[in-house]
CSV table of C-alpha atoms and ligand atoms in Angstrom, one decimal:
chain,number,residue,atom,x,y,z
A,1,MET,CA,-4.8,25.7,-36.9
A,2,LEU,CA,-3.8,22.3,-35.6
A,3,THR,CA,-4.5,21.5,-32.0
A,4,PRO,CA,-1.5,20.1,-30.2
A,5,PRO,CA,-1.8,16.4,-29.2
A,6,PRO,CA,-3.0,16.0,-25.6
A,7,THR,CA,-0.2,15.6,-22.9
A,8,THR,CA,0.1,12.7,-20.5
A,9,GLU,CA,-1.4,14.9,-17.8
A,10,GLN,CA,-4.5,15.5,-20.0
A,11,ILE,CA,-5.1,11.8,-20.6
A,12,TYR,CA,-4.0,9.7,-17.7
A,13,PRO,CA,-4.0,10.3,-14.0
A,14,ILE,CA,-0.4,10.4,-12.8
A,15,LEU,CA,0.6,8.3,-9.8
A,16,TYR,CA,3.8,9.2,-8.0
A,17,SER,CA,4.9,6.0,-6.3
A,18,PHE,CA,7.7,4.3,-4.5
A,19,ARG,CA,7.9,0.6,-5.0
A,20,ARG,CA,8.7,-0.5,-1.5
A,21,CYS,CA,6.4,2.0,0.3
A,22,PRO,CA,3.4,0.1,1.8
A,23,TYR,CA,1.1,3.1,1.3
A,24,ALA,CA,2.0,3.2,-2.3
A,25,MET,CA,1.6,-0.5,-2.6
A,26,ARG,CA,-2.0,-0.3,-1.3
A,27,ALA,CA,-2.8,2.4,-3.9
A,28,ARG,CA,-1.2,0.3,-6.7
A,29,LEU,CA,-3.2,-2.8,-5.6
A,30,ALA,CA,-6.5,-0.9,-5.8
A,31,ILE,CA,-5.6,0.6,-9.2
A,32,ALA,CA,-4.5,-2.7,-10.6
A,33,VAL,CA,-7.6,-4.6,-9.4
A,34,SER,CA,-9.9,-1.8,-10.6
A,35,GLY,CA,-8.7,-2.2,-14.2
A,36,LEU,CA,-7.9,1.5,-14.6
A,37,SER,CA,-4.7,2.8,-16.0
A,38,VAL,CA,-2.4,5.5,-14.7
A,39,ALA,CA,0.9,7.0,-15.7
A,40,LEU,CA,3.4,5.7,-13.2
A,41,ARG,CA,6.2,7.9,-11.9
A,42,GLU,CA,8.5,6.0,-9.7
A,43,ILE,CA,10.3,8.3,-7.3
A,44,GLU,CA,13.3,8.1,-4.9
A,45,LEU,CA,12.4,9.4,-1.4
A,46,SER,CA,15.8,11.0,-1.2
A,47,ASN,CA,15.3,12.9,-4.5
A,48,LYS,CA,11.7,13.8,-4.9
A,49,PRO,CA,10.8,15.3,-8.2
A,50,GLU,CA,9.9,19.0,-8.3
A,51,ALA,CA,6.7,18.2,-10.3
A,52,MET,CA,5.5,16.1,-7.4
A,53,LEU,CA,6.4,18.6,-4.7
A,54,ALA,CA,4.7,21.3,-6.7
A,55,ILE,CA,1.3,19.6,-6.5
A,56,SER,CA,1.8,18.0,-3.1
A,57,PRO,CA,4.3,19.9,-0.9
A,58,LYS,CA,3.9,17.4,2.0
A,59,GLY,CA,6.2,15.2,0.1
A,60,THR,CA,4.8,11.7,0.8
A,61,VAL,CA,3.9,9.0,-1.7
A,62,PRO,CA,1.6,8.0,-3.1
A,63,VAL,CA,0.2,11.1,-4.8
A,64,LEU,CA,-2.3,10.9,-7.6
A,65,LEU,CA,-2.9,13.9,-10.0
A,66,LEU,CA,-6.2,13.6,-11.9
A,67,PRO,CA,-6.5,15.1,-15.5
A,68,ILE,CA,-9.0,17.6,-14.1
A,69,GLY,CA,-6.3,18.9,-11.8
A,70,GLN,CA,-7.5,17.4,-8.6
A,71,VAL,CA,-4.7,16.0,-6.3
A,72,ILE,CA,-5.4,12.9,-4.1
A,73,GLU,CA,-2.7,12.8,-1.4
A,74,GLN,CA,-3.7,9.9,0.9
A,75,SER,CA,-3.2,6.3,0.0
A,76,LEU,CA,-6.7,5.2,1.3
A,77,ASP,CA,-8.4,8.0,-0.7
A,78,ILE,CA,-6.6,6.8,-3.9
A,79,MET,CA,-7.8,3.2,-3.2
A,80,LEU,CA,-11.4,4.5,-2.8
A,81,TRP,CA,-11.1,6.7,-5.9
A,82,ALA,CA,-10.1,3.6,-8.0
A,83,LEU,CA,-12.7,1.3,-6.5
A,84,ALA,CA,-15.5,3.8,-6.7
A,85,GLN,CA,-15.1,3.7,-10.5
A,86,HIS,CA,-14.7,-0.1,-10.9
A,87,ASP,CA,-14.7,-2.7,-8.2
A,88,PRO,CA,-14.7,-6.0,-10.2
A,89,GLN,CA,-13.7,-8.2,-7.2
A,90,ASP,CA,-16.1,-6.4,-4.7
A,91,TRP,CA,-13.3,-5.1,-2.5
A,92,LEU,CA,-15.8,-2.5,-1.1
A,93,ASP,CA,-18.3,-5.3,-0.3
A,94,GLN,CA,-17.4,-5.3,3.4
A,95,SER,CA,-18.6,-3.2,6.3
A,96,PRO,CA,-17.0,0.2,5.6
A,97,GLU,CA,-16.9,1.1,9.4
A,98,ASP,CA,-15.2,-2.2,10.3
A,99,ALA,CA,-12.7,-1.9,7.5
A,100,LYS,CA,-12.0,1.8,8.3
A,101,ARG,CA,-11.5,1.1,12.0
A,102,LEU,CA,-9.0,-1.7,11.2
A,103,ILE,CA,-7.1,0.4,8.7
A,104,GLU,CA,-7.0,3.3,11.2
A,105,TRP,CA,-5.5,0.9,13.8
A,106,ASN,CA,-3.0,-0.2,11.2
A,107,ASP,CA,-2.0,3.3,10.2
A,108,GLY,CA,-1.9,4.6,13.8
A,109,ASP,CA,-0.7,2.4,16.7
A,110,PHE,CA,0.5,-0.5,14.6
A,111,LYS,CA,2.6,1.6,12.2
A,112,TYR,CA,4.1,3.4,15.2
A,113,PHE,CA,5.4,0.2,16.7
A,114,LEU,CA,6.3,-1.3,13.3
A,115,ASP,CA,8.7,1.7,12.6
A,116,ARG,CA,10.2,1.3,16.1
A,117,TYR,CA,10.6,-2.5,15.7
A,118,LYS,CA,12.1,-2.1,12.2
A,119,TYR,CA,14.5,0.7,13.2
A,120,ALA,CA,15.0,-0.2,16.9
A,121,ASP,CA,18.6,1.3,16.8
A,122,ARG,CA,17.0,4.7,16.1
A,123,TYR,CA,14.7,4.4,19.1
A,124,PRO,CA,16.9,3.2,22.0
A,125,GLU,CA,14.3,3.9,24.7
A,126,GLN,CA,13.1,0.3,24.2
A,127,THR,CA,14.4,-2.9,22.6
A,128,ALA,CA,13.3,-4.4,19.3
A,129,PRO,CA,11.5,-7.3,21.1
A,130,ASP,CA,9.6,-4.7,23.3
A,131,TYR,CA,8.4,-2.9,20.2
A,132,ARG,CA,7.6,-6.1,18.5
A,133,GLN,CA,5.5,-7.2,21.5
A,134,GLN,CA,3.5,-4.0,21.3
A,135,GLY,CA,3.0,-4.5,17.6
A,136,GLU,CA,1.8,-8.0,18.2
A,137,VAL,CA,-1.4,-6.7,19.8
A,138,PHE,CA,-2.5,-5.9,16.3
A,139,LEU,CA,-1.3,-9.2,14.9
A,140,ALA,CA,-3.3,-11.1,17.6
A,141,ALA,CA,-6.4,-9.2,16.7
A,142,LEU,CA,-5.9,-10.0,13.0
A,143,GLU,CA,-5.3,-13.7,13.9
A,144,THR,CA,-8.6,-13.8,15.8
A,145,ARG,CA,-10.4,-12.5,12.8
A,146,LEU,CA,-8.7,-14.8,10.4
A,147,GLN,CA,-9.5,-17.8,12.6
A,148,ARG,CA,-13.2,-17.0,12.0
A,149,THR,CA,-13.2,-15.8,8.4
A,150,ARG,CA,-10.9,-16.3,5.5
A,151,PHE,CA,-10.1,-12.6,5.1
A,152,LEU,CA,-10.0,-9.7,7.5
A,153,CYS,CA,-13.5,-8.4,7.1
A,154,GLY,CA,-15.3,-11.5,5.8
A,155,ALA,CA,-15.2,-14.2,3.2
A,156,ASN,CA,-13.6,-12.2,0.4
A,157,PHE,CA,-10.3,-10.3,0.0
A,158,GLY,CA,-11.2,-6.7,0.2
A,159,LEU,CA,-10.2,-3.1,1.0
A,160,ALA,CA,-8.9,-3.9,4.5
A,161,ASP,CA,-6.8,-6.9,3.4
A,162,ALA,CA,-5.2,-4.8,0.6
A,163,ALA,CA,-4.6,-1.8,2.8
A,164,ILE,CA,-3.1,-3.8,5.6
A,165,ALA,CA,-1.1,-6.6,4.0
A,166,PRO,CA,1.8,-4.5,2.9
A,167,PHE,CA,2.4,-3.4,6.5
A,168,ILE,CA,2.2,-7.0,7.9
A,169,ARG,CA,4.7,-7.9,5.2
A,170,GLN,CA,7.1,-5.3,6.6
A,171,PHE,CA,6.6,-6.5,10.1
A,172,ALA,CA,7.2,-10.1,9.2
A,173,ALA,CA,10.3,-9.2,7.2
A,174,VAL,CA,12.1,-7.7,10.2
A,175,ASP,CA,12.7,-11.2,11.4
A,176,ASN,CA,11.2,-13.8,9.1
A,177,ALA,CA,12.2,-16.7,11.4
A,178,TRP,CA,10.4,-15.1,14.3
A,179,PHE,CA,7.3,-14.6,12.2
A,180,ALA,CA,7.3,-18.1,10.9
A,181,ASN,CA,7.4,-19.5,14.4
A,182,SER,CA,5.0,-16.9,15.9
A,183,PRO,CA,1.6,-18.1,17.3
A,184,TYR,CA,-0.3,-16.6,14.3
A,185,PRO,CA,-0.9,-19.4,11.8
A,186,ALA,CA,-3.9,-18.0,10.1
A,187,LEU,CA,-2.1,-14.7,9.7
A,188,GLN,CA,0.9,-16.4,8.3
A,189,GLN,CA,-1.2,-18.2,5.7
A,190,TRP,CA,-3.1,-15.0,4.8
A,191,LEU,CA,0.2,-13.2,4.3
A,192,ASP,CA,1.6,-16.1,2.3
A,193,ASN,CA,-1.4,-16.1,0.0
A,194,PHE,CA,-1.1,-12.4,-0.6
A,195,LEU,CA,2.7,-12.5,-1.2
A,196,THR,CA,2.4,-15.3,-3.7
A,197,SER,CA,-0.6,-13.8,-5.6
A,198,ASN,CA,-0.4,-12.6,-9.2
A,199,LEU,CA,-1.8,-9.3,-8.0
A,200,PHE,CA,1.1,-8.7,-5.6
A,201,ALA,CA,3.7,-9.7,-8.3
A,202,ALA,CA,2.0,-7.2,-10.7
A,203,VAL,CA,2.3,-4.3,-8.3
A,204,MET,CA,5.9,-5.1,-7.4
A,205,ARG,CA,7.3,-4.8,-10.9
A,206,LYS,CA,10.4,-2.6,-10.9
A,207,TYR,CA,10.7,0.8,-12.7
A,208,LEU,CA,13.5,3.2,-13.0
A,209,PRO,CA,13.0,6.5,-11.2
A,210,TRP,CA,11.1,9.0,-13.4
A,211,LYS,CA,12.8,12.0,-14.9
A,212,THR,CA,11.1,14.9,-16.6
A,213,ASP,CA,10.5,14.2,-20.3
A,214,ASP,CA,10.7,10.4,-19.8
A,215,PRO,CA,8.3,8.6,-22.1
A,216,LEU,CA,5.0,7.5,-20.6
A,217,VAL,CA,5.1,4.4,-18.3
A,218,LEU,CA,1.6,3.0,-18.0
A,219,PHE,CA,0.5,1.1,-14.9
A,220,GLY,CA,-2.8,-0.8,-14.8
A,221,SER,CA,-4.9,-2.6,-17.3
A,222,GLU,CA,-3.4,-0.9,-20.4
A,223,ALA,CA,0.0,-2.0,-19.2
A,224,GLY,CA,-1.2,-5.6,-19.3
A,225,LEU,CA,-1.9,-6.0,-15.6
A,226,VAL,CA,-4.7,-8.4,-15.5
A,227,PRO,CA,-6.0,-8.8,-12.0
A,228,ILE,CA,-6.3,-12.4,-11.0
A,229,LYS,CA,-7.7,-13.5,-7.7
B,1,LIG,N1,-0.7,9.1,5.2
B,1,LIG,C1,0.0,8.9,4.0
B,1,LIG,C2,1.4,8.3,4.4
B,1,LIG,C3,2.3,8.1,3.2
B,1,LIG,C4,3.8,8.0,3.6
B,1,LIG,O1,4.1,8.3,4.8
B,1,LIG,N2,4.6,7.5,2.7
B,1,LIG,C5,6.0,7.5,3.0
B,1,LIG,C6,6.8,6.4,2.3
B,1,LIG,S1,6.3,4.8,2.9
B,1,LIG,C7,6.7,8.8,2.5
B,1,LIG,O2,6.4,9.2,1.4
B,1,LIG,N3,7.6,9.4,3.3
B,1,LIG,C8,8.2,10.6,3.0
B,1,LIG,C9,9.7,10.5,3.2
B,1,LIG,O3,10.2,9.5,3.7
B,1,LIG,O4,10.4,11.5,2.8
B,1,LIG,C10,-0.7,8.0,3.0
B,1,LIG,O5,-1.6,7.3,3.5
B,1,LIG,O6,-0.6,8.2,1.8
């Protein structure tokens, strides 16, 4: 008897992703740099696929389904999963405690004020400049670091840079003119280097939302994403 050919799920990890989500961006950055390949399923937040909710009812992206059936539902865990297998640019070569603390600050307090700054009309208790000022506490801390070292946790771009840059991008984009004139020159340069990198361009390619039975869309080395510093 002939064995049926393996399905996508049996060959490739499946990444549910949303292009503009900063958490999904950090996951895609780590996968792209690691040289792995995954099956990409672009989603719409307003119309999440049943297949994604079935494996991860919390309904946030990114979500990674491994061929062995394990589900990784947190962006940082997806980064660490990819880099643990292959870390050609030594992204993990920085103090794990230092990187973890900074990422926690980003995902906690900073994200809180970023959301309020970005959608100030939905949070009328304070004004956009008030929220921005509270978010700036984090920007100032990053600026101090970047005045000392080229990247957030040392001389090389690493886990913390990739995990945090997509969020600073959002903060800057709320009012680009303000950011360009803000007292954070090292941070501006760091963000500009990131936004103009080949790696960022590679993870920001556009895909149509995935539908059941769509052909496989590969993301990563087998899709021709060659990580370049
Ligand atoms: N802690 C999660 C957060 C992920 C998250 O909040 N993603 C947003 C998109 S940026 C989301 O999927 N939100 C669900 C929704 O808006 O329905 C992680 O690190 O992966």
